[in-house]
Coordinates of C-alpha atoms in Angstrom, one line a residue:
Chain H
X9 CA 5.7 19.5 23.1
X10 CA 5.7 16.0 24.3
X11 CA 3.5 14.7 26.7
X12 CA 5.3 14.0 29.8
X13 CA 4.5 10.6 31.8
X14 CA 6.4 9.8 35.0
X15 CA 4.3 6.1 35.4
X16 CA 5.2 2.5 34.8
X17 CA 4.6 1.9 31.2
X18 CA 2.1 -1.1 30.1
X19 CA -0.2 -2.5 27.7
X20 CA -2.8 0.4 26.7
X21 CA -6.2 -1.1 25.4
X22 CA -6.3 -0.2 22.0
X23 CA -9.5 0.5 20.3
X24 CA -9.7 1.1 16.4
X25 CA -12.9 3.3 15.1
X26 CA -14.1 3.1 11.6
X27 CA -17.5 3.6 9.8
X28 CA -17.0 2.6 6.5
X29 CA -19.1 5.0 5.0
X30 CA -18.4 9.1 5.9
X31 CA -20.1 11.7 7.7
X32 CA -21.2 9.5 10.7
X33 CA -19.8 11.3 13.4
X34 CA -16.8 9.0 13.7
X35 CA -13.7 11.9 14.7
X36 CA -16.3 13.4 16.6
X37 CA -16.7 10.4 19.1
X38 CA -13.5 9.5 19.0
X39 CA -12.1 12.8 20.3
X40 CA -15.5 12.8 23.2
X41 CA -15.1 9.6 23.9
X42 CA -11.1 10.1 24.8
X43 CA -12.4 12.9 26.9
X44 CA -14.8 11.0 28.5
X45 CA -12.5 8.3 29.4
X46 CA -9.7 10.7 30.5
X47 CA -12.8 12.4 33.2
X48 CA -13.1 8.4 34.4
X49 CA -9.3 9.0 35.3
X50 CA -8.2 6.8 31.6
X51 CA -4.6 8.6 30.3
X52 CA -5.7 8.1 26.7
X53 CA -3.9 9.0 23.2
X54 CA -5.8 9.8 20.0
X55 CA -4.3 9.0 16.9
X56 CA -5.5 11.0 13.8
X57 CA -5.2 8.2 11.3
X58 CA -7.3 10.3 8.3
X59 CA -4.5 12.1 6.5
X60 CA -6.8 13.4 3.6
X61 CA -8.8 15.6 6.3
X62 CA -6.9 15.9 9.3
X63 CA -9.8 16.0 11.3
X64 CA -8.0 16.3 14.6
X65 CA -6.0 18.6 14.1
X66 CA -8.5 20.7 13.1
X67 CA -10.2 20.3 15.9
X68 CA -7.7 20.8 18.5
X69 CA -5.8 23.2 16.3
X70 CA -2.7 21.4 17.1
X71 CA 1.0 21.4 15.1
X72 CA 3.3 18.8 14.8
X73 CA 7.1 19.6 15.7
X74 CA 8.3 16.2 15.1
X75 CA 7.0 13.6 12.6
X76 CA 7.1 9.6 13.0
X77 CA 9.9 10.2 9.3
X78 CA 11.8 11.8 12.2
X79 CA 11.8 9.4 15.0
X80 CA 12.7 6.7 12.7
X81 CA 15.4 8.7 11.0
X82 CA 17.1 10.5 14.2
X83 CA 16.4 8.3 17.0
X84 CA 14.1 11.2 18.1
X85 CA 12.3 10.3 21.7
X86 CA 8.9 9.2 20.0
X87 CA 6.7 10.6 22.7
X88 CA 8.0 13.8 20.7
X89 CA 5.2 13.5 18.3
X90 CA 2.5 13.3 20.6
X91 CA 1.3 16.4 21.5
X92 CA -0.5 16.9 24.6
X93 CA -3.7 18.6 24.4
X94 CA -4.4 18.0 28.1
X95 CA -2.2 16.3 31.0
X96 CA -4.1 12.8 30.6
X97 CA -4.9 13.7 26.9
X98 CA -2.5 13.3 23.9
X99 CA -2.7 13.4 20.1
X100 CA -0.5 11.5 17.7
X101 CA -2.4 14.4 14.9
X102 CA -2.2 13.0 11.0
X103 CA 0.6 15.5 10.0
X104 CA 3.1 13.1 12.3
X105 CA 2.7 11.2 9.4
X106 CA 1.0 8.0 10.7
X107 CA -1.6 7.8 8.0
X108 CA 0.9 8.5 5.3
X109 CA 3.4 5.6 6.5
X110 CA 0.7 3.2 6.3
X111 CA 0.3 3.9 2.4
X112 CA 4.1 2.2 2.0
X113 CA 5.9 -1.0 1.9
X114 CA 5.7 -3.5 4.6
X115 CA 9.3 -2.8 6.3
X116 CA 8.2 0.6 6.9
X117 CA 4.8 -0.8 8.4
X118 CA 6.6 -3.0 11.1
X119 CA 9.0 0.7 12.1
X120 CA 5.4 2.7 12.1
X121 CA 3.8 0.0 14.7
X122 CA 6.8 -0.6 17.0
X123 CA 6.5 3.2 17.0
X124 CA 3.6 3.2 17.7
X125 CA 3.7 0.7 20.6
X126 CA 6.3 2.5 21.7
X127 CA 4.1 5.5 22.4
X128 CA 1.0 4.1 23.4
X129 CA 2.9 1.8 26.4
X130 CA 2.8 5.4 28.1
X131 CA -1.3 5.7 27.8
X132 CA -4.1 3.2 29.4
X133 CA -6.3 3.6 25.9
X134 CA -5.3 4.2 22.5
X135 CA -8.7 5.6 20.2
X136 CA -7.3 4.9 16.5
X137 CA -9.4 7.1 14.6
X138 CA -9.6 5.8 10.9
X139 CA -10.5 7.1 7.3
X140 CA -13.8 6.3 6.3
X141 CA -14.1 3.9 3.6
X142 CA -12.1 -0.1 3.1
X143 CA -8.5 1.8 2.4
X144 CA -5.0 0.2 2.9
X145 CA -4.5 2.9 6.1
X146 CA -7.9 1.7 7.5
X147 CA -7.6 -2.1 7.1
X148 CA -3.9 -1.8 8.8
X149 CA -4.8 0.4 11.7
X150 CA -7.8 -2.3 12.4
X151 CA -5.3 -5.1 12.1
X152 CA -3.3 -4.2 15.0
X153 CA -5.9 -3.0 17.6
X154 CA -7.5 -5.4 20.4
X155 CA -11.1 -3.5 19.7
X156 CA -12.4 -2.9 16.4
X157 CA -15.3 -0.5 16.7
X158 CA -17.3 0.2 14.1
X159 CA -19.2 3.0 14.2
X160 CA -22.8 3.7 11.8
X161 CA -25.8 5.6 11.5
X162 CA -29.1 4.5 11.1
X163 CA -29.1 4.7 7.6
X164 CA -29.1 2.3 4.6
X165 CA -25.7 3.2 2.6
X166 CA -24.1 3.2 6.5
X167 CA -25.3 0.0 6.9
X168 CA -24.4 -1.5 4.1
X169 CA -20.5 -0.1 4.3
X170 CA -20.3 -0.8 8.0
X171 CA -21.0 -5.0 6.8
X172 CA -18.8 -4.2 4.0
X173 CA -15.9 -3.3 6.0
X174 CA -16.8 -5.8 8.6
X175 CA -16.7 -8.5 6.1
X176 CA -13.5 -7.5 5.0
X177 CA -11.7 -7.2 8.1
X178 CA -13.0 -10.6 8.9
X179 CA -12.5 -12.7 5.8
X180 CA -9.2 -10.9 5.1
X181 CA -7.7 -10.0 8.3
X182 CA -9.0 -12.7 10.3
X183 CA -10.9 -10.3 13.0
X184 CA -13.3 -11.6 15.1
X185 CA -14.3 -9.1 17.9
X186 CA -16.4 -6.4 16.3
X187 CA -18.3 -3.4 18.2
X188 CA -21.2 -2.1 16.9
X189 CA -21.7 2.0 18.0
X190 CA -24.7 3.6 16.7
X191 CA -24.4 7.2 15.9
X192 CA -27.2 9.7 15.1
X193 CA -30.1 7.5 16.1
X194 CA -33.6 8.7 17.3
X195 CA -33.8 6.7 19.8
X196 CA -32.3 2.9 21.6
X197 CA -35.2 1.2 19.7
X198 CA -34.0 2.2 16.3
X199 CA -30.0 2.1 17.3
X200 CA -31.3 -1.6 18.6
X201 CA -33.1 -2.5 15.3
X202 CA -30.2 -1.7 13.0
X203 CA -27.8 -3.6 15.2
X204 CA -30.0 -6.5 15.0
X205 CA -30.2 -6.2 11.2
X206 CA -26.9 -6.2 11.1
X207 CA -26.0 -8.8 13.3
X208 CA -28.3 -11.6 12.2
X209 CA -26.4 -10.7 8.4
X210 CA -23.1 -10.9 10.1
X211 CA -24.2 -14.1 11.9
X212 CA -25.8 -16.2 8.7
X213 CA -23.1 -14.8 6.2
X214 CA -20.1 -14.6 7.8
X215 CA -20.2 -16.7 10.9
X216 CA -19.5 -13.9 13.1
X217 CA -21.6 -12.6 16.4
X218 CA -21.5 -8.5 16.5
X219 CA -21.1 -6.6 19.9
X220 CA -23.6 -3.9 20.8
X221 CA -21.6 -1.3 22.5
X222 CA -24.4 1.3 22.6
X223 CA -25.7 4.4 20.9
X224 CA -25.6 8.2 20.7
X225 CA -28.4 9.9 19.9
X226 CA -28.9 12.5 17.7
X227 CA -28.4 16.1 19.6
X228 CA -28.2 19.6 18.8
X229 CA -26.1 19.8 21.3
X230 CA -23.2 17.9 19.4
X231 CA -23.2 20.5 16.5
X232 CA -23.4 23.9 18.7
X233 CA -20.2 22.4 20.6
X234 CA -18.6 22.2 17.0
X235 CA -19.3 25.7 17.0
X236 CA -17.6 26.0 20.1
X237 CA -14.4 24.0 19.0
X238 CA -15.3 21.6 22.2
X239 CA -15.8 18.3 23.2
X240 CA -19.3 18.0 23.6
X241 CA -18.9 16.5 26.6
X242 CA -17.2 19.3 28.0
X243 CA -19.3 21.9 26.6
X244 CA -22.8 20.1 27.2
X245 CA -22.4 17.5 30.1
X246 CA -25.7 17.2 30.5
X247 CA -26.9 16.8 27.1
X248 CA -28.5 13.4 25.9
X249 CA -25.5 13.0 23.9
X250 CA -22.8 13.9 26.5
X251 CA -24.4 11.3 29.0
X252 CA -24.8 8.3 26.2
X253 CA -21.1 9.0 25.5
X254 CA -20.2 9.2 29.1
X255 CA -21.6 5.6 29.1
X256 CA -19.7 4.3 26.5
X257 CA -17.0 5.3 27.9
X258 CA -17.9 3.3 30.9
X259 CA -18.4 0.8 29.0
X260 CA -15.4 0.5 27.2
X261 CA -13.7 0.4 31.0
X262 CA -15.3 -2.6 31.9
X263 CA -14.1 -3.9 28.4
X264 CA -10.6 -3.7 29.1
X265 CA -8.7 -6.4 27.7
X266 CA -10.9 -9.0 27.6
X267 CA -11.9 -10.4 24.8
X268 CA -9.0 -9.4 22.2
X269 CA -9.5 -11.5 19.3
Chain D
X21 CA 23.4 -1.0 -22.3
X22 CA 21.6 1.5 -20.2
X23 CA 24.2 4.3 -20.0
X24 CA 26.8 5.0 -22.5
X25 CA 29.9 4.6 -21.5
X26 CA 32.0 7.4 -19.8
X27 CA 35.7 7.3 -19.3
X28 CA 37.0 6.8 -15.6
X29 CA 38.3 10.4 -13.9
X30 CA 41.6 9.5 -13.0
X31 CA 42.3 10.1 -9.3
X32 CA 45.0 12.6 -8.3
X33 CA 48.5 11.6 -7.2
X34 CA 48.0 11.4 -3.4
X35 CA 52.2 12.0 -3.4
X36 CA 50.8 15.1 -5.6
X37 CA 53.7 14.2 -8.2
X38 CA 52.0 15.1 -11.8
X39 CA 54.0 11.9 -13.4
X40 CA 53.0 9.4 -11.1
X41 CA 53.7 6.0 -12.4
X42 CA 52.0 3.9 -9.4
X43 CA 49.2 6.3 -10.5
X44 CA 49.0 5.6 -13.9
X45 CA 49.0 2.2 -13.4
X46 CA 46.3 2.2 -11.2
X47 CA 44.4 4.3 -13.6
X48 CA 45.2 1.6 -16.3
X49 CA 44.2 -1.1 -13.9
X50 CA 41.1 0.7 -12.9
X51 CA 39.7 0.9 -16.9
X52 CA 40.4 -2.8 -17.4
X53 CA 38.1 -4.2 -14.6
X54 CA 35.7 -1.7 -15.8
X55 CA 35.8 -2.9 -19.1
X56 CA 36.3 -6.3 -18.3
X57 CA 32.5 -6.1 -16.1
X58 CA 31.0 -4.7 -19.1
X59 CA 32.3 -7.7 -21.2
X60 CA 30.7 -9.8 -18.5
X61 CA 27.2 -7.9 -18.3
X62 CA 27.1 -6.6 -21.5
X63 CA 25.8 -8.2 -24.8
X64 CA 28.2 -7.1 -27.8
X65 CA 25.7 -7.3 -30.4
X66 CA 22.7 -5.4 -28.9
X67 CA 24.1 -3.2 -26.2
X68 CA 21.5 -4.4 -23.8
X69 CA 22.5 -6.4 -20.5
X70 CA 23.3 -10.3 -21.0
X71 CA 21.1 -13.3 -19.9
X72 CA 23.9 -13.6 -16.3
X73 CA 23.0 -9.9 -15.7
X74 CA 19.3 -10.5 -16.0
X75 CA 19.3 -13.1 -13.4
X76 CA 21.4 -11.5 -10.6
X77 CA 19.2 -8.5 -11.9
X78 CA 16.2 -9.7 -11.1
X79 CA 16.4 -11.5 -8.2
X80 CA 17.5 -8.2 -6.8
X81 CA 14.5 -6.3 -7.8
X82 CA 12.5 -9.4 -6.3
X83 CA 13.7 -8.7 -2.9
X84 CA 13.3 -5.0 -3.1
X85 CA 9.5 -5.8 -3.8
X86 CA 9.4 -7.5 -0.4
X87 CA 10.7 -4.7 1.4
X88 CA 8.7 -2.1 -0.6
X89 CA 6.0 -4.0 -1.1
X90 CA 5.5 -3.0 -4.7
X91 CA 5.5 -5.3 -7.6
X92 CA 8.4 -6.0 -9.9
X93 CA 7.3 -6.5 -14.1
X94 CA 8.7 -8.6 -16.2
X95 CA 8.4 -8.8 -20.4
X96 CA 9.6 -11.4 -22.1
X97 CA 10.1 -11.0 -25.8
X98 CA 10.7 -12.7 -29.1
X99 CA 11.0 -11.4 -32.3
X100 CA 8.4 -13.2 -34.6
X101 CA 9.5 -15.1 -37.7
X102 CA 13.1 -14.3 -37.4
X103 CA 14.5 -17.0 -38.7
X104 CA 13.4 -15.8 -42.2
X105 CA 15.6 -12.8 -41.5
X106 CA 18.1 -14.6 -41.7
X107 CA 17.4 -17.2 -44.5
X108 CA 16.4 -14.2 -46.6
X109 CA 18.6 -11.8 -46.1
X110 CA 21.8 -13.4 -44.3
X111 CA 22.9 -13.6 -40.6
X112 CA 24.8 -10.1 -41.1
X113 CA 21.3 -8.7 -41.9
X114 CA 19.9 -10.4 -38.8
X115 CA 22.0 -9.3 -36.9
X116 CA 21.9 -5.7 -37.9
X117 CA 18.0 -5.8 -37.2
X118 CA 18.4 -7.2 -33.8
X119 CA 20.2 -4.1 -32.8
X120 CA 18.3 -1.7 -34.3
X121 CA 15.7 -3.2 -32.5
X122 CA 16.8 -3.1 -29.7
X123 CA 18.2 0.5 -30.1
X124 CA 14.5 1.7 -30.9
X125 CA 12.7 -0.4 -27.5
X126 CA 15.7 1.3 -25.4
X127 CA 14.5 4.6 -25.9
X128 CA 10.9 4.0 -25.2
X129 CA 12.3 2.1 -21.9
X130 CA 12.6 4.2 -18.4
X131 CA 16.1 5.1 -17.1
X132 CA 15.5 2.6 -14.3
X133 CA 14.1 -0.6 -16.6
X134 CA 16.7 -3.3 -17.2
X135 CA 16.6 -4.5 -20.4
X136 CA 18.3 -7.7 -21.3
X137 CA 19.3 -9.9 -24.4
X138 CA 17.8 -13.6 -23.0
X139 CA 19.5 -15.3 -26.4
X140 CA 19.0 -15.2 -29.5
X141 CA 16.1 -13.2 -31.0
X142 CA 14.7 -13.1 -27.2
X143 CA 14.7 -10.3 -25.1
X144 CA 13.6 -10.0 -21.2
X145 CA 12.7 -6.0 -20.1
X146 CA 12.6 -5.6 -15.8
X147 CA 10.4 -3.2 -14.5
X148 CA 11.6 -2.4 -11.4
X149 CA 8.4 -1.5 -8.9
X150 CA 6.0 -1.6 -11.9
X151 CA 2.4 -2.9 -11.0
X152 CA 0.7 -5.2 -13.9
X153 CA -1.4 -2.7 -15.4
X154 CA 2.0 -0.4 -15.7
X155 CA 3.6 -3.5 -17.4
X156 CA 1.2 -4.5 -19.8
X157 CA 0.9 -0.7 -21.2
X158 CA 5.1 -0.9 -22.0
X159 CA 4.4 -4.2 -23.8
X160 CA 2.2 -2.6 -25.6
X161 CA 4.2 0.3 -26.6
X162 CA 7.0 -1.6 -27.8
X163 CA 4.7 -3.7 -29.2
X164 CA 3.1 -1.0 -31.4
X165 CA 6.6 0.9 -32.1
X166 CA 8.0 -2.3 -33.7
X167 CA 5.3 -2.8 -35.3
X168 CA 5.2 0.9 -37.2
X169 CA 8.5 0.8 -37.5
X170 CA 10.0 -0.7 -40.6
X171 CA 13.9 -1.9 -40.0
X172 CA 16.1 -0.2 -43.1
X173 CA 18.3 -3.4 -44.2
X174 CA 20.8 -2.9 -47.5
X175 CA 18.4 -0.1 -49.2
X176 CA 15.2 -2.2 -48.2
X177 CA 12.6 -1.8 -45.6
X178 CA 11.5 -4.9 -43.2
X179 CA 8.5 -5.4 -41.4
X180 CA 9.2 -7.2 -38.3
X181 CA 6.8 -7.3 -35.7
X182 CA 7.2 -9.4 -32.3
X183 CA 5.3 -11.0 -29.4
X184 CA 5.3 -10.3 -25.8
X185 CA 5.0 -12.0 -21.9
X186 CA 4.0 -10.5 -19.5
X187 CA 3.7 -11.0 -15.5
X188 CA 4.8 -9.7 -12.4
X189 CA 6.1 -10.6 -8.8
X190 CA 3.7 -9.5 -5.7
X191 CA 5.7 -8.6 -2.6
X192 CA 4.3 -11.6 -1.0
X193 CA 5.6 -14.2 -3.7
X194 CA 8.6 -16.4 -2.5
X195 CA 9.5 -17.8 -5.8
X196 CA 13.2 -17.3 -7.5
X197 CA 14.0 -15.3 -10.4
X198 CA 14.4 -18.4 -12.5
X199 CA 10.7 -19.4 -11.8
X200 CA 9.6 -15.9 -12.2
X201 CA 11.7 -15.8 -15.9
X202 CA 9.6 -19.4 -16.6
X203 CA 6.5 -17.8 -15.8
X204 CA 6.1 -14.9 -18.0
X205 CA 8.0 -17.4 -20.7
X206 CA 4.6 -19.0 -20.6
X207 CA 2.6 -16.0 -21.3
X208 CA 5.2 -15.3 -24.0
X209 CA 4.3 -18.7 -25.5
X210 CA 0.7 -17.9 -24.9
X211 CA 1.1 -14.5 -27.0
X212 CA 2.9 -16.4 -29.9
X213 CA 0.7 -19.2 -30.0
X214 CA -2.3 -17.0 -30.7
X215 CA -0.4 -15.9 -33.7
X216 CA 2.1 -13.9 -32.8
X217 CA 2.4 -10.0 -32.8
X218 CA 0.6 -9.4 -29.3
X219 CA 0.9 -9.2 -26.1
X220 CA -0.2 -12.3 -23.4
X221 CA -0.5 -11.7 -20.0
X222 CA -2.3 -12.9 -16.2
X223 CA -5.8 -11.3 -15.8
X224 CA -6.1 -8.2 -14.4
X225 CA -7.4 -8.6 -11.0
X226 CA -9.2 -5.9 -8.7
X227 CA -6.6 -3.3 -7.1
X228 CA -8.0 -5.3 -4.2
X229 CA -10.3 -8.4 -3.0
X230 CA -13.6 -7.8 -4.1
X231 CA -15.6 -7.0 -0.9
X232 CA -19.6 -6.6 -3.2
X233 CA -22.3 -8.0 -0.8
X234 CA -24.2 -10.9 -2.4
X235 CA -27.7 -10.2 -3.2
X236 CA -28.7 -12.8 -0.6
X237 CA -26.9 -10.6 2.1
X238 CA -28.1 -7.3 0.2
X239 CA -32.1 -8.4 0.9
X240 CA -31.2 -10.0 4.5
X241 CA -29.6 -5.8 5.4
X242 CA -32.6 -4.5 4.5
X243 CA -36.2 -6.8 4.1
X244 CA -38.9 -5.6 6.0
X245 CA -36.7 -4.4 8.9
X246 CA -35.7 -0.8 8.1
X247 CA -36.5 1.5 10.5
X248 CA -38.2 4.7 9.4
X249 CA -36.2 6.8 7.1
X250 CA -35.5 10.7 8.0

């Protein structure tokens, strides 16, 4: 079940999202936001890098025929692994083993990311959607990416394990570029106030100036599409937070390439 | 030694004659270069590898750390006081406990460890893909087994205890096996010099960099601009 491509292959922009802390709604924009992209005419690939939950897979209820072990060890076409979950939308799910490769030795990260280059030359965005928490997988899928989104909710310990992976990536992994997307907020003055909170911490400690990439409110609409094993963007267009993420995704057009750190 | 030693299978006559001469020959000539690498590996007195062995050893298990990205142990060991062994009881008797030492660390050793006789009453143990916490626990064990075990010399029982060096070779470390031997030698030094009968080794560091925010950056997260709680 591969996902078929018949145009020029090229450099995909390739966004990473983490949170630091769980439970902020990070798989779940990942997966609306690579909807929302695809609807702006974006060929986008998701890549489930949270082995422990498999999110994704979940969530598409997808299974893997062919695992990254495979491409290395057979020569196996690597687009094999990606299964397509609609024409412009593909899923590298965790049980390809992507997450699981990450855990070993360096030689077998340089295979797992000229693999994955290899697949994601046939996509315009890559969404790398990460564990939660500062792990090995987490820190190497943000290594690699152009865009390092980080994604929180309004809430102290989300706060304080967004900076702690931010300072991490930064001091150890020499990142510059962050994005800061708000998830869960009340309302743009609060998803504003946190940002700023952040940022001026980030500025002062760590020398570093934070994007704001925007917010998503919090909606029932997001949890009854759960229900319905469906984007919310698909299911609730209109909701409030259907049209924030329908921004982002705009927003993250306009972003591009520019400013890869 | 880490395996005991098993007689060559002889290969059949490819002629299929059941009195092959060329094959016995070749048999006899396959046994001697066997033999004659374990008389170049092998320490005659101990059974464990010999100091040549430990170096082509290790700077083998130092480049499989770089590709797997998992550490490689080192202990360095000397037996303490020996040299009254052997004034007491004679070299015979000395020589008698450095094998039966080595007989009893052997068995608490992994399949995979390479244990090696360094000279004399000192002794250098590989731990192939053993992080430092890992390495510092089998000091310790052959630490505490020496030490509980009394050696039976001529109808008499010897307390002999020893001291240990410890260290290990990150993944990221370009340094040769000769530097790497010189390293934990200073721990080993370190273990002795503190009288002996222990085990010396780096501090144990974090699995990773610590990433705590400072209280400064703590108070700046949160004073006075935190937005109403749900």
């Amino acid at each position: 079940m591969g996902t078929s491509s018949t145009r020029l292959e090229h450099d995909p922009v390739m966004l990473c999202l983490s949170s630091g802390k769980g439970g902020v709604g990070k798989t779940s924009l990942a997966v609306n936001l690579a909807v929302a992209l695809v609807e702006l005419g974006q060929k986008v690939l998701i890549v489930d890098g949270d082995l422990g939950l498999a999110n994704v897979d979940i969530l598409l209820g997808i299974e893997v025929q062919t695992t990254i072990r495979d491409i290395l060890d057979n020569d196996s076409d690597p687009l094999t692994a990606v299964v397509s979950w609609e024409p412009n939308l593909g899923v590298l799910p965790s049980s390809s083993g992507v997450p699981e490769m990450v855990n070993l030795g360096p030689e077998d990260q340089v295979l797992l990311e000229e693999v994955l280059r290899s697949i994601a030359r046939h996509f315009d965005y890559v969404i790398m959607d990460t564990a939660a928490g500062i792990g090995p997988s987490v820190l190497w899928f943000n290594s690699f990416v152009e865009h390092n989104l980080v994604v929180l909710a309004p809430d102290p310990t989300s706060l304080t394990d967004a900076y702690a992976l931010i300072k991490v990536l930064a001091r150890d992994y020499k990142r510059q570029r962050f994005h800061l997307l708000l998830n869960l907020v009340t309302d743009e003055k609060e998803s504003l106030q946190t940002y700023n909170g952040l940022a001026k911490v980030a500025a002062k400690f760590l020398n570093l100036q934070l994007h704001y990439l925007g917010s998503v409110p919090r909606d029932p609409a997001v949890h009854k599409a759960i229900h319905h094993q469906n984007p919310f963007v698909r299911q609730f267009p209109q909701s409030r937070a259907a049209k924030a993420v329908q921004e982002l995704a705009k927003r993250l057009v306009d972003l591009g390439h520019a400013g890869t750190s | 030694m880490t395996e005991t030693q098993v007689p060559l299978a002889s290969t059949p006559c490819p002629a299929g004659l059941d009195d092959c001469p060329v094959q016995a020959e070749n048999d006899h000539l396959q046994h001697e270069c066997h033999r004659l690498l374990k008389q170049l590996q092998i320490d005659p007195l101990t059974n464990w590898y010999n100091v040549s062995y430990l170096f082509s050893a290790l700077e083998q298990e130092m480049e499989r750390s770089r590709r797997t990205g998992i550490a490689t142990g080192l202990i360095m060991i000397d037996l303490d006081h020996f040299k009254q062994i052997n004034d007491t009881f004679g070299h015979e008797a000395g020589n008698q406990v450095l094998g039966w030492v080595c007989r009893l660390w052997r068995e608490k050793l992994r399949r995979i460890d390479i244990a090696c006789r360094y000279g004399g009453e000192e002794f250098a143990v590989i731990l192939p893909s053993t992080r430092l916490g890992h390495s510092i626990r089998t000091a310790e064990r052959l630490r505490a087994i020496v030490e509980s075990s009394p050696v039976p010399i001529g109808g008499q029982s010897i307390h002999i205890t020893a001291s240990f060096g410890v260290d290990v070779c990150s993944p990221l470390e370009q340094i040769t096996a000769n530097e790497f031997v010189q390293r934990a030698d200073q721990f080993l030094l370190q273990a002795k010099s503190l009288g002996r009968n222990q085990v010396a080794h780096p501090a144990r560091k974090p699995s990773r960099e610590p990433t705590e925010i400072s209280s400064a950056e703590r108070a700046m997260l949160f004073v006075g601009r935190w937005p109403k709680m749900e």
